[in-house]
């Protein structure tokens, strides 16, 4: 039997396909010498905005910074509250904290893992300034009810689209629905750089301009600092990698959807909870997450079969020691707390072969 390691994400396999193009593009930057916010950064911003069907995009240092600068551009800071979901990567909440605001957490939907709109309305206080839905695992959050709540209460909607490059909600792309959105180009994301990178997309020219100023020391003109800013720039070598990869992203997202469909079919008889796709959603399967009755046993089975896996995420934000100050005791969010002990992420990347998918499914224990 073939016992070759199945990676969780295989970035080297992808580089082999892109090598000639990426190496040549990088050499051009080195010859030109515009290493930070260079020509390719501008071009990438235009191409990425078009891909997201958003009027504006501004490239920044990473996804966490994209979230932070999005919040600051909206004027959110000390004394303000931002509602988001406890079932997310820590950076969603770190960014709110770094902007000086307070994260108000709510539970997620038990099927789709995204923020439960019914709970958002109940969490609104006079201090609430924004809702930050996370398009977790590449599944869009249920945006229409959230946009409607935001309209009624005059709140910003800031999308955490760090796992959802190209995902669609009722034919609208993630990153084009709220006031502003944040993307990460961490190497393992659907669109990943060869290092850190991030971007905001926005429908509003004023917010784009504000992020542009904030990312480069608060200056519009060199050495004239209108506002206090940050060094949160994207470097040009990352932009050329992103430009090469962006041309293939549509096709890679389709390959992920097909891999997910194959997992769905093969796991249909096992009794495992596979990720349902909401009627409003065209997901991009950044992750393919299933729920298993005995995770330790499943992990041992994957280890024995030489198959990598992940857990996204084992501890919800409200139970992280770092955010104990938010004051949510165990039991605060029963849906999330129940699922974090059962979820396991299967290998998922566009180059995954049918044979590999079959091997992974074959190593899944029946419920
Ligand atoms: C990756 C990620 C981030 C942060 O992005 P970085 O580029 O690592 O800073 C934020 N939110 C979510 C949901 C993410 O998956």
Short mmCIF file of C-alpha atoms and ligand atoms in Angstrom, two decimals:
data_model
loop_
_atom_site.label_atom_id
_atom_site.label_comp_id
_atom_site.label_asym_id
_atom_site.label_seq_id
_atom_site.Cartn_x
_atom_site.Cartn_y
_atom_site.Cartn_z
CA UNK A 1 0.00 0.00 0.00
CA UNK A 2 1.14 3.54 -0.77
CA UNK A 3 2.11 5.13 2.53
CA UNK A 4 3.71 8.31 1.19
CA UNK A 5 3.09 11.35 3.40
CA UNK A 6 0.01 13.40 2.49
CA UNK A 7 0.68 17.00 3.41
CA UNK A 8 -1.97 19.26 4.89
CA UNK A 9 -1.05 21.95 2.35
CA UNK A 10 1.65 21.35 -0.27
CA UNK A 11 3.28 24.71 -1.09
CA UNK A 12 6.31 23.11 -2.69
CA UNK A 13 4.19 21.20 -5.23
CA UNK A 14 2.66 24.54 -6.23
CA UNK A 15 6.00 26.33 -6.53
CA UNK A 16 7.20 23.64 -8.95
CA UNK A 17 4.36 24.62 -11.34
CA UNK A 18 5.08 28.34 -11.04
CA UNK A 19 8.83 28.31 -10.78
CA UNK A 20 9.79 29.78 -14.17
CA UNK A 21 7.25 32.57 -13.97
CA UNK A 22 7.86 33.49 -10.31
CA UNK A 23 11.65 33.41 -10.57
CA UNK A 24 11.64 35.65 -13.65
CA UNK A 25 9.22 38.13 -12.07
CA UNK A 26 11.30 38.30 -8.89
CA UNK A 27 14.49 38.86 -10.86
CA UNK A 28 12.85 41.85 -12.55
CA UNK A 29 12.09 43.45 -9.18
CA UNK A 30 15.67 42.91 -8.06
CA UNK A 31 16.94 44.50 -11.27
CA UNK A 32 14.58 47.46 -10.84
CA UNK A 33 15.18 47.90 -7.11
CA UNK A 34 11.68 49.12 -6.10
CA UNK A 35 11.50 46.71 -3.18
CA UNK A 36 8.71 48.26 -1.09
CA UNK A 37 5.35 49.51 -2.46
CA UNK A 38 6.83 49.20 -5.96
CA UNK A 39 5.24 48.99 -9.39
CA UNK A 40 3.88 45.45 -8.91
CA UNK A 41 2.18 46.41 -5.65
CA UNK A 42 0.10 48.98 -7.51
CA UNK A 43 -0.73 46.53 -10.28
CA UNK A 44 -1.59 43.83 -7.76
CA UNK A 45 -3.96 46.19 -5.94
CA UNK A 46 -5.84 46.87 -9.18
CA UNK A 47 -5.98 43.19 -10.12
CA UNK A 48 -7.04 42.07 -6.66
CA UNK A 49 -9.80 44.71 -6.48
CA UNK A 50 -11.10 43.47 -9.84
CA UNK A 51 -10.98 39.86 -8.64
CA UNK A 52 -12.99 40.76 -5.53
CA UNK A 53 -15.36 42.95 -7.59
CA UNK A 54 -14.63 45.79 -5.17
CA UNK A 55 -13.78 49.30 -6.36
CA UNK A 56 -10.65 49.70 -4.21
CA UNK A 57 -7.87 47.59 -2.75
CA UNK A 58 -4.88 48.63 -0.64
CA UNK A 59 -2.08 46.14 0.02
CA UNK A 60 -0.63 45.97 3.53
CA UNK A 61 1.83 43.91 5.57
CA UNK A 62 -0.46 41.04 6.65
CA UNK A 63 -4.06 40.12 7.39
CA UNK A 64 -4.02 41.21 11.01
CA UNK A 65 -2.80 44.66 9.96
CA UNK A 66 -5.48 44.76 7.25
CA UNK A 67 -8.12 44.21 9.95
CA UNK A 68 -6.54 46.76 12.29
CA UNK A 69 -6.18 49.46 9.63
CA UNK A 70 -9.74 48.79 8.41
CA UNK A 71 -11.01 49.41 11.95
CA UNK A 72 -8.90 52.55 12.39
CA UNK A 73 -9.96 53.90 8.99
CA UNK A 74 -13.57 53.63 10.19
CA UNK A 75 -12.59 55.73 13.21
CA UNK A 76 -13.03 52.84 15.62
CA UNK A 77 -10.94 52.88 18.80
CA UNK A 78 -11.02 53.31 22.56
CA UNK A 79 -14.51 53.09 24.06
CA UNK A 80 -15.99 51.37 21.00
CA UNK A 81 -17.32 47.82 20.70
CA UNK A 82 -17.03 45.49 17.72
CA UNK A 83 -19.19 42.37 17.51
CA UNK A 84 -17.55 39.23 16.15
CA UNK A 85 -17.63 35.46 16.54
CA UNK A 86 -15.73 33.49 19.18
CA UNK A 87 -15.11 30.66 16.70
CA UNK A 88 -12.31 32.25 14.65
CA UNK A 89 -8.57 32.58 14.40
CA UNK A 90 -7.22 34.73 17.23
CA UNK A 91 -6.16 37.53 14.85
CA UNK A 92 -9.75 38.68 14.33
CA UNK A 93 -9.96 39.65 17.99
CA UNK A 94 -6.31 40.75 18.34
CA UNK A 95 -6.92 43.31 15.61
CA UNK A 96 -9.94 44.74 17.45
CA UNK A 97 -7.85 44.90 20.61
CA UNK A 98 -4.92 46.54 18.78
CA UNK A 99 -7.26 49.20 17.40
CA UNK A 100 -8.09 50.00 21.04
CA UNK A 101 -11.68 48.75 20.85
CA UNK A 102 -13.42 45.98 22.76
CA UNK A 103 -14.46 42.73 21.11
CA UNK A 104 -17.99 41.63 21.95
CA UNK A 105 -18.25 37.94 21.13
CA UNK A 106 -21.21 35.85 19.99
CA UNK A 107 -21.67 32.18 19.08
CA UNK A 108 -21.60 30.60 15.61
CA UNK A 109 -24.13 28.73 13.52
CA UNK A 110 -23.82 24.99 14.25
CA UNK A 111 -23.89 23.98 10.55
CA UNK A 112 -21.92 26.66 8.76
CA UNK A 113 -19.54 27.75 11.55
CA UNK A 114 -20.04 31.44 10.78
CA UNK A 115 -21.46 34.18 13.04
CA UNK A 116 -25.11 33.70 14.06
CA UNK A 117 -26.95 36.88 12.93
CA UNK A 118 -29.74 36.38 15.50
CA UNK A 119 -27.20 36.75 18.29
CA UNK A 120 -25.61 39.85 16.80
CA UNK A 121 -28.70 41.99 17.29
CA UNK A 122 -28.87 41.05 20.98
CA UNK A 123 -25.23 42.00 21.51
CA UNK A 124 -25.66 45.60 20.30
CA UNK A 125 -25.13 48.36 22.89
CA UNK A 126 -24.84 52.15 22.55
CA UNK A 127 -21.06 51.64 22.20
CA UNK A 128 -21.29 49.23 19.25
CA UNK A 129 -19.59 50.63 16.14
CA UNK A 130 -19.15 47.63 13.86
CA UNK A 131 -19.96 44.02 13.08
CA UNK A 132 -17.03 41.89 11.96
CA UNK A 133 -18.27 38.68 10.30
CA UNK A 134 -15.59 36.08 9.52
CA UNK A 135 -15.97 34.04 6.32
CA UNK A 136 -14.50 31.09 8.16
CA UNK A 137 -13.03 28.11 6.26
CA UNK A 138 -13.87 29.92 3.00
CA UNK A 139 -17.65 29.79 3.66
CA UNK A 140 -19.28 33.22 3.44
CA UNK A 141 -21.11 34.43 6.54
CA UNK A 142 -24.86 35.03 6.12
CA UNK A 143 -24.40 38.65 5.05
CA UNK A 144 -27.89 39.93 4.21
CA UNK A 145 -29.26 39.78 7.77
CA UNK A 146 -26.00 41.29 9.05
CA UNK A 147 -26.08 44.13 6.52
CA UNK A 148 -29.70 44.79 7.43
CA UNK A 149 -28.93 44.94 11.18
CA UNK A 150 -25.98 47.24 10.44
CA UNK A 151 -28.16 49.56 8.37
CA UNK A 152 -30.78 49.81 11.09
CA UNK A 153 -28.25 50.50 13.84
CA UNK A 154 -25.83 52.58 11.73
CA UNK A 155 -22.91 50.20 12.21
CA UNK A 156 -19.95 49.49 9.98
CA UNK A 157 -19.60 46.02 8.51
CA UNK A 158 -15.96 44.96 8.37
CA UNK A 159 -15.49 41.57 6.71
CA UNK A 160 -12.73 39.27 7.89
CA UNK A 161 -12.19 37.66 4.49
CA UNK A 162 -8.76 36.26 5.39
CA UNK A 163 -9.90 32.72 4.48
CA UNK A 164 -12.27 33.60 1.66
CA UNK A 165 -10.49 34.92 -1.46
CA UNK A 166 -13.06 34.47 -4.23
CA UNK A 167 -15.87 33.03 -2.09
CA UNK A 168 -19.35 34.22 -3.06
CA UNK A 169 -22.55 35.07 -1.21
CA UNK A 170 -25.53 35.27 -3.60
CA UNK A 171 -23.10 35.96 -6.45
CA UNK A 172 -21.39 38.76 -4.53
CA UNK A 173 -17.75 38.25 -3.68
CA UNK A 174 -16.45 38.28 -0.13
CA UNK A 175 -14.71 41.61 0.27
CA UNK A 176 -17.31 43.52 -1.74
CA UNK A 177 -20.31 43.46 0.60
CA UNK A 178 -19.38 45.36 3.75
CA UNK A 179 -17.88 48.82 4.10
CA UNK A 180 -14.40 47.35 4.10
CA UNK A 181 -12.79 43.91 4.24
CA UNK A 182 -9.48 42.36 5.20
CA UNK A 183 -7.55 39.61 3.41
CA UNK A 184 -4.46 37.69 4.45
CA UNK A 185 -1.84 36.38 2.05
CA UNK A 186 -0.13 34.16 4.59
CA UNK A 187 1.48 31.36 2.55
CA UNK A 188 -1.14 28.71 3.41
CA UNK A 189 -4.16 30.86 2.46
CA UNK A 190 -5.99 30.30 -0.85
CA UNK A 191 -3.95 33.19 -2.23
CA UNK A 192 -0.63 33.07 -0.42
CA UNK A 193 2.59 35.04 -0.72
CA UNK A 194 6.10 33.73 -0.04
CA UNK A 195 6.06 35.47 3.31
CA UNK A 196 3.49 37.73 4.98
CA UNK A 197 1.07 39.92 3.09
CA UNK A 198 -2.42 41.34 3.33
CA UNK A 199 -4.89 43.74 1.75
CA UNK A 200 -8.09 45.60 2.38
CA UNK A 201 -10.81 45.93 -0.20
CA UNK A 202 -13.52 48.53 0.10
CA UNK A 203 -16.43 50.09 -1.69
CA UNK A 204 -15.52 53.50 -0.24
CA UNK A 205 -12.81 55.73 -1.73
CA UNK A 206 -12.42 57.63 1.55
CA UNK A 207 -11.69 54.46 3.54
CA UNK A 208 -9.21 53.27 0.89
CA UNK A 209 -7.40 56.60 1.09
CA UNK A 210 -7.28 56.45 4.88
CA UNK A 211 -5.79 52.92 4.87
CA UNK A 212 -3.24 54.05 2.25
CA UNK A 213 -2.15 56.85 4.58
CA UNK A 214 -2.16 54.71 7.74
CA UNK A 215 -0.05 51.93 6.19
CA UNK A 216 2.82 54.31 5.39
CA UNK A 217 3.51 56.33 8.55
CA UNK A 218 0.46 58.54 8.15
CA UNK A 219 1.89 60.34 5.14
CA UNK A 220 0.33 61.22 1.80
CA UNK A 221 3.34 63.29 0.80
CA UNK A 222 6.79 62.03 1.81
CA UNK A 223 7.82 63.27 5.27
CA UNK A 224 4.54 65.14 5.81
CA UNK A 225 2.61 63.23 8.46
CA UNK A 226 -1.06 64.21 8.67
CA UNK A 227 -1.94 61.45 11.12
CA UNK A 228 -0.10 58.92 13.27
CA UNK A 229 0.41 55.86 11.11
CA UNK A 230 2.25 52.56 10.94
CA UNK A 231 4.78 50.73 8.84
CA UNK A 232 2.36 48.27 7.33
CA UNK A 233 3.49 48.09 3.72
CA UNK A 234 3.59 45.18 1.30
CA UNK A 235 6.93 44.49 -0.33
CA UNK A 236 7.22 44.19 -4.08
CA UNK A 237 8.61 40.63 -4.13
CA UNK A 238 5.43 39.45 -2.40
CA UNK A 239 3.33 41.40 -4.89
CA UNK A 240 4.91 39.64 -7.89
CA UNK A 241 4.25 36.23 -6.33
CA UNK A 242 0.66 37.27 -5.66
CA UNK A 243 0.21 38.53 -9.23
CA UNK A 244 1.41 35.22 -10.70
CA UNK A 245 -0.83 33.25 -8.35
CA UNK A 246 -3.90 35.47 -8.73
CA UNK A 247 -4.12 34.47 -12.40
CA UNK A 248 -4.65 30.88 -11.28
CA UNK A 249 -6.81 31.47 -8.22
CA UNK A 250 -10.16 30.95 -9.94
CA UNK A 251 -9.02 27.57 -11.22
CA UNK A 252 -7.45 26.62 -7.87
CA UNK A 253 -10.65 27.50 -5.98
CA UNK A 254 -12.58 25.30 -8.42
CA UNK A 255 -10.13 22.45 -7.76
CA UNK A 256 -10.74 22.88 -4.02
CA UNK A 257 -14.52 22.73 -4.57
CA UNK A 258 -14.08 19.54 -6.56
CA UNK A 259 -11.87 18.00 -3.89
CA UNK A 260 -14.53 18.92 -1.31
CA UNK A 261 -17.26 17.34 -3.44
CA UNK A 262 -15.21 14.17 -3.68
CA UNK A 263 -14.68 14.09 0.08
CA UNK A 264 -18.46 14.63 0.50
CA UNK A 265 -19.23 11.64 -1.71
CA UNK A 266 -16.69 9.31 -0.14
CA UNK A 267 -17.66 10.24 3.42
CA UNK A 268 -21.43 10.11 2.82
CA UNK A 269 -21.80 6.64 4.32
CA UNK A 270 -19.60 7.16 7.37
CA UNK A 271 -22.00 9.16 9.54
CA UNK A 272 -19.42 11.95 9.92
CA UNK A 273 -20.67 15.54 9.79
CA UNK A 274 -19.24 16.95 6.56
CA UNK A 275 -19.45 20.67 5.78
CA UNK A 276 -22.86 21.54 4.30
CA UNK A 277 -22.94 24.36 1.76
CA UNK A 278 -25.53 27.03 2.54
CA UNK A 279 -27.99 27.81 -0.30
CA UNK A 280 -26.55 31.35 -0.51
CA UNK A 281 -22.93 30.23 -0.70
CA UNK A 282 -20.26 29.44 -3.23
CA UNK A 283 -17.43 28.54 -0.86
CA UNK A 284 -13.71 28.28 -1.61
CA UNK A 285 -12.83 25.60 0.97
CA UNK A 286 -9.81 27.20 2.53
CA UNK A 287 -10.36 24.32 4.94
CA UNK A 288 -12.44 21.15 4.75
CA UNK A 289 -13.59 20.54 8.30
CA UNK A 290 -15.51 17.48 9.50
CA UNK A 291 -16.85 16.58 12.94
CA UNK A 292 -15.84 13.22 14.35
CA UNK A 293 -17.15 11.48 17.47
CA UNK A 294 -13.71 10.49 18.80
CA UNK A 295 -11.06 12.94 17.66
CA UNK A 296 -8.11 11.38 19.49
CA UNK A 297 -8.82 8.06 17.80
CA UNK A 298 -9.19 9.77 14.41
CA UNK A 299 -5.92 11.63 14.89
CA UNK A 300 -4.15 8.36 15.71
CA UNK A 301 -5.63 6.79 12.56
CA UNK A 302 -4.35 9.66 10.41
CA UNK A 303 -0.92 9.48 12.03
CA UNK A 304 -0.74 5.74 11.36
CA UNK A 305 -1.69 6.32 7.71
CA UNK A 306 0.91 9.12 7.33
CA UNK A 307 -1.77 11.75 6.69
CA UNK A 308 -1.43 15.30 8.07
CA UNK A 309 -4.42 17.06 9.60
CA UNK A 310 -5.24 20.25 11.46
CA UNK A 311 -7.66 21.54 14.11
CA UNK A 312 -9.13 24.96 13.39
CA UNK A 313 -9.38 25.89 16.19
CA UNK A 314 -9.06 23.82 19.38
CA UNK A 315 -9.73 26.70 21.83
CA UNK A 316 -12.29 29.41 21.08
CA UNK A 317 -11.20 33.01 21.57
CA UNK A 318 -13.29 33.55 24.72
CA UNK A 319 -11.46 30.68 26.50
CA UNK A 320 -7.97 31.84 25.50
CA UNK A 321 -5.94 33.08 28.48
CA UNK A 322 -4.91 36.11 26.40
CA UNK A 323 -8.52 37.27 26.24
CA UNK A 324 -9.68 36.29 29.72
CA UNK A 325 -10.11 40.05 30.25
CA UNK A 326 -13.14 39.97 27.97
CA UNK A 327 -14.89 38.18 30.84
CA UNK A 328 -16.64 35.23 29.18
CA UNK A 329 -16.63 32.14 31.42
CA UNK A 330 -16.83 28.56 30.06
CA UNK A 331 -20.42 27.86 29.01
CA UNK A 332 -20.85 31.31 27.44
CA UNK A 333 -21.05 29.97 23.87
CA UNK A 334 -22.38 26.40 23.86
CA UNK A 335 -22.40 25.83 20.08
CA UNK A 336 -18.74 26.71 19.67
CA UNK A 337 -17.71 24.96 22.86
CA UNK A 338 -19.37 21.74 21.73
CA UNK A 339 -17.87 21.72 18.26
CA UNK A 340 -14.26 22.60 19.07
CA UNK A 341 -13.74 19.16 20.58
CA UNK A 342 -15.06 17.38 17.49
CA UNK A 343 -13.69 19.25 14.49
CA UNK A 344 -10.78 18.05 12.39
CA UNK A 345 -9.48 19.58 9.16
CA UNK A 346 -8.60 17.18 6.34
CA UNK A 347 -5.80 17.85 3.82
CA UNK A 348 -7.04 20.49 1.37
CA UNK A 349 -5.13 22.19 -1.43
CA UNK A 350 -5.74 22.49 -5.18
CA UNK A 351 -3.11 19.93 -6.18
CA UNK A 352 -4.64 17.18 -4.02
CA UNK A 353 -5.07 14.09 -6.24
CA UNK A 354 -8.04 11.73 -6.41
CA UNK A 355 -5.84 8.96 -5.03
CA UNK A 356 -4.86 11.12 -2.06
CA UNK A 357 -8.49 12.06 -1.36
CA UNK A 358 -9.41 8.38 -1.47
CA UNK A 359 -6.63 7.52 0.96
CA UNK A 360 -7.73 10.26 3.40
CA UNK A 361 -11.38 9.21 3.20
CA UNK A 362 -10.32 5.58 3.67
CA UNK A 363 -8.54 6.56 6.90
CA UNK A 364 -11.66 8.29 8.29
CA UNK A 365 -13.26 6.21 11.03
CA UNK A 366 -16.98 5.63 10.85
CA UNK A 367 -19.16 7.45 13.37
C1 LIG B 1 -5.03 34.27 8.62
C2 LIG B 1 -6.13 34.98 9.32
C3 LIG B 1 -5.99 36.27 9.86
C4 LIG B 1 -4.68 36.99 9.98
O1 LIG B 1 -3.89 37.04 8.89
P1 LIG B 1 -2.29 37.16 9.01
O2 LIG B 1 -1.89 37.45 7.61
O3 LIG B 1 -1.77 35.88 9.53
O4 LIG B 1 -2.00 38.31 9.93
C5 LIG B 1 -7.12 36.88 10.38
N1 LIG B 1 -8.31 36.26 10.41
C6 LIG B 1 -8.47 35.02 9.94
C7 LIG B 1 -9.84 34.40 10.00
C8 LIG B 1 -7.39 34.33 9.39
O5 LIG B 1 -7.57 33.07 8.95
#
